[in-house]
């Protein structure tokens, strides 16, 4: 049996984590599987623990201490897991896990094959710098969209023979259109409200601050609709950012009256059915999984160009694509 160790920074509610929580159980009993999570659970509480464990997949939380010295206990715990589980393949998700796996397995556990899934466009200068240094380490790099694939081919041409395009997928029937009225009744949302939904983790690249600034600008101009509401819903990948957002709403009561921030909820489907449109104003996305889900739920989406690299939104057909400064 082939043993696969999935390495991920966190299991918060987000597209990458939902992808992993769907992928691992789908591989089934043909593979021996284990999930390793880098960051501490007190900082980033897990959301997808239950479905993975229900599928019989063990999870090890490496509980990396904060600060640069946290790398040493992280390394010790990870190597202990590798010696115990003895994976044939390490599948690392996201730049942080990809970087860690490359460094460790190129020096200390070379017999393991590395599969590295890049879920995002690499826009962060630090990620780009590390990727350039480590690009030759790894047996395969999975690009989740044509946008990610094009970026790798343009910036790292040496990876051409190891680059594989495997787009994210969703179970379309699981997100099939449903009753707006029934969903709103379950969630306590009045029928007259025009509801925009931003289903995205709290992280800088998602551009919550830019979206709230746009809402505030519309309010200042008097063009925000009287029954307009915006609901931001997602996992908390960046606690300081979420605190900043909450403070902004507290300092501007008019904004706080129309914008609500929630953390992870067990059933996001009701929110897709209850909303009138989805918003994803990100600075960049590798795929934009929520746009696939919104499309399956028959909800239009308002997106920025780099959130729409997978081209789910056709302007004025399945939603609206606007520049960052046009929100």
Coordinates of C-alpha atoms in Angstrom, one line a residue, residues 90-225:
X90 CA 4.7 13.7 0.9
X91 CA 2.0 15.9 -0.6
X92 CA 2.6 19.5 0.6
X93 CA -0.1 22.2 0.2
X94 CA 0.6 26.0 0.0
X95 CA 4.0 27.8 -0.1
X96 CA 4.8 27.4 3.6
X97 CA 4.3 23.6 3.6
X98 CA 6.0 23.3 0.2
X99 CA 9.0 25.2 1.5
X100 CA 9.3 23.2 4.7
X101 CA 8.9 19.8 2.9
X102 CA 11.5 20.7 0.3
X103 CA 14.1 21.7 2.8
X104 CA 13.6 18.7 5.1
X105 CA 13.3 16.0 2.4
X106 CA 16.2 17.3 0.3
X107 CA 18.5 16.9 3.3
X108 CA 17.1 14.5 5.9
X109 CA 14.6 12.2 4.3
X110 CA 15.6 11.9 0.7
X111 CA 13.9 8.6 -0.1
X112 CA 10.4 10.2 0.0
X113 CA 8.8 11.5 -3.2
X114 CA 7.5 15.1 -3.0
X115 CA 4.3 16.3 -4.6
X116 CA 3.9 20.1 -4.2
X117 CA 0.5 21.6 -4.8
X118 CA 0.5 25.4 -5.5
X119 CA -3.0 26.6 -4.8
X120 CA -2.2 30.3 -5.4
X121 CA -0.5 32.6 -7.7
X122 CA 2.8 33.4 -6.0
X123 CA 2.5 37.1 -5.6
X124 CA 4.2 37.5 -2.2
X125 CA 7.9 38.5 -2.8
X126 CA 9.1 36.2 0.0
X127 CA 7.3 33.2 -1.6
X128 CA 8.7 34.0 -5.0
X129 CA 12.2 34.3 -3.6
X130 CA 12.0 30.9 -1.8
X131 CA 10.4 29.3 -4.8
X132 CA 13.3 30.5 -7.0
X133 CA 15.8 29.0 -4.6
X134 CA 14.0 25.6 -4.2
X135 CA 12.4 25.2 -7.6
X136 CA 14.6 22.1 -8.5
X137 CA 13.5 20.2 -5.4
X138 CA 10.5 18.0 -5.7
X139 CA 9.2 15.3 -8.0
X140 CA 6.0 17.1 -9.2
X141 CA 4.4 20.5 -8.9
X142 CA 0.6 20.6 -9.2
X143 CA -0.9 23.8 -10.6
X144 CA -4.6 24.1 -9.7
X145 CA -5.4 26.5 -12.6
X146 CA -4.2 27.6 -15.9
X147 CA -3.2 30.9 -14.2
X148 CA -0.9 29.2 -11.8
X149 CA 0.5 27.0 -14.5
X150 CA 1.3 30.0 -16.7
X151 CA 3.0 31.8 -13.8
X152 CA 5.3 28.8 -13.2
X153 CA 6.1 28.4 -16.9
X154 CA 6.9 32.1 -17.2
X155 CA 9.0 32.5 -14.0
X156 CA 10.4 29.0 -13.4
X157 CA 10.8 27.4 -16.9
X158 CA 13.0 24.6 -15.5
X159 CA 9.9 23.0 -13.9
X160 CA 8.2 22.4 -17.2
X161 CA 8.7 18.6 -17.2
X162 CA 7.5 18.3 -13.6
X163 CA 4.5 20.6 -13.8
X164 CA 1.0 19.1 -13.8
X165 CA -2.2 20.9 -14.3
X166 CA -5.0 19.4 -12.1
X167 CA -7.7 22.0 -11.5
X168 CA -9.7 22.0 -8.3
X169 CA -13.0 20.2 -8.4
X170 CA -16.2 20.4 -6.4
X171 CA -19.1 18.0 -6.1
X172 CA -21.5 20.1 -8.2
X173 CA -24.6 18.4 -6.9
X174 CA -23.7 19.2 -3.3
X175 CA -23.9 22.9 -4.3
X176 CA -26.9 22.7 -6.5
X177 CA -29.4 25.6 -6.5
X178 CA -31.8 25.7 -3.6
X179 CA -34.6 27.8 -2.2
X180 CA -33.6 31.3 -1.3
X181 CA -36.7 31.7 0.8
X182 CA -36.2 28.5 2.8
X183 CA -32.5 29.2 3.3
X184 CA -33.2 32.7 4.6
X185 CA -35.9 31.3 7.0
X186 CA -33.4 28.9 8.4
X187 CA -30.7 31.6 8.8
X188 CA -33.1 34.4 10.1
X189 CA -32.4 36.7 7.1
X190 CA -35.3 39.0 6.1
X191 CA -36.6 38.4 2.6
X192 CA -36.3 42.1 1.7
X193 CA -32.5 42.3 2.3
X194 CA -30.2 42.4 -0.7
X195 CA -27.3 40.2 0.6
X196 CA -23.8 40.0 -0.7
X197 CA -21.7 37.1 0.6
X198 CA -17.9 37.0 0.9
X199 CA -17.1 33.4 1.7
X200 CA -13.3 33.7 2.2
X201 CA -10.8 33.2 5.0
X202 CA -9.7 36.2 6.8
X203 CA -6.4 36.9 5.2
X204 CA -4.7 40.0 3.7
X205 CA -4.8 38.8 0.1
X206 CA -8.6 38.4 0.2
X207 CA -8.9 42.2 0.6
X208 CA -11.6 42.5 3.2
X209 CA -10.3 46.0 4.0
X210 CA -10.6 47.1 0.4
X211 CA -14.2 45.8 0.3
X212 CA -15.2 47.5 3.5
X213 CA -13.6 50.8 2.2
X214 CA -15.8 50.4 -1.0
X215 CA -18.9 49.9 1.1
X216 CA -18.0 53.0 3.2
X217 CA -17.5 55.0 0.0
X218 CA -20.9 54.0 -1.3
X219 CA -22.5 55.0 2.0
X220 CA -20.7 58.4 1.9
X221 CA -22.0 59.0 -1.6
X222 CA -25.6 58.0 -0.5
X223 CA -25.6 55.2 -3.1
X224 CA -25.6 52.2 -0.8
X225 CA -29.0 50.5 -1.1

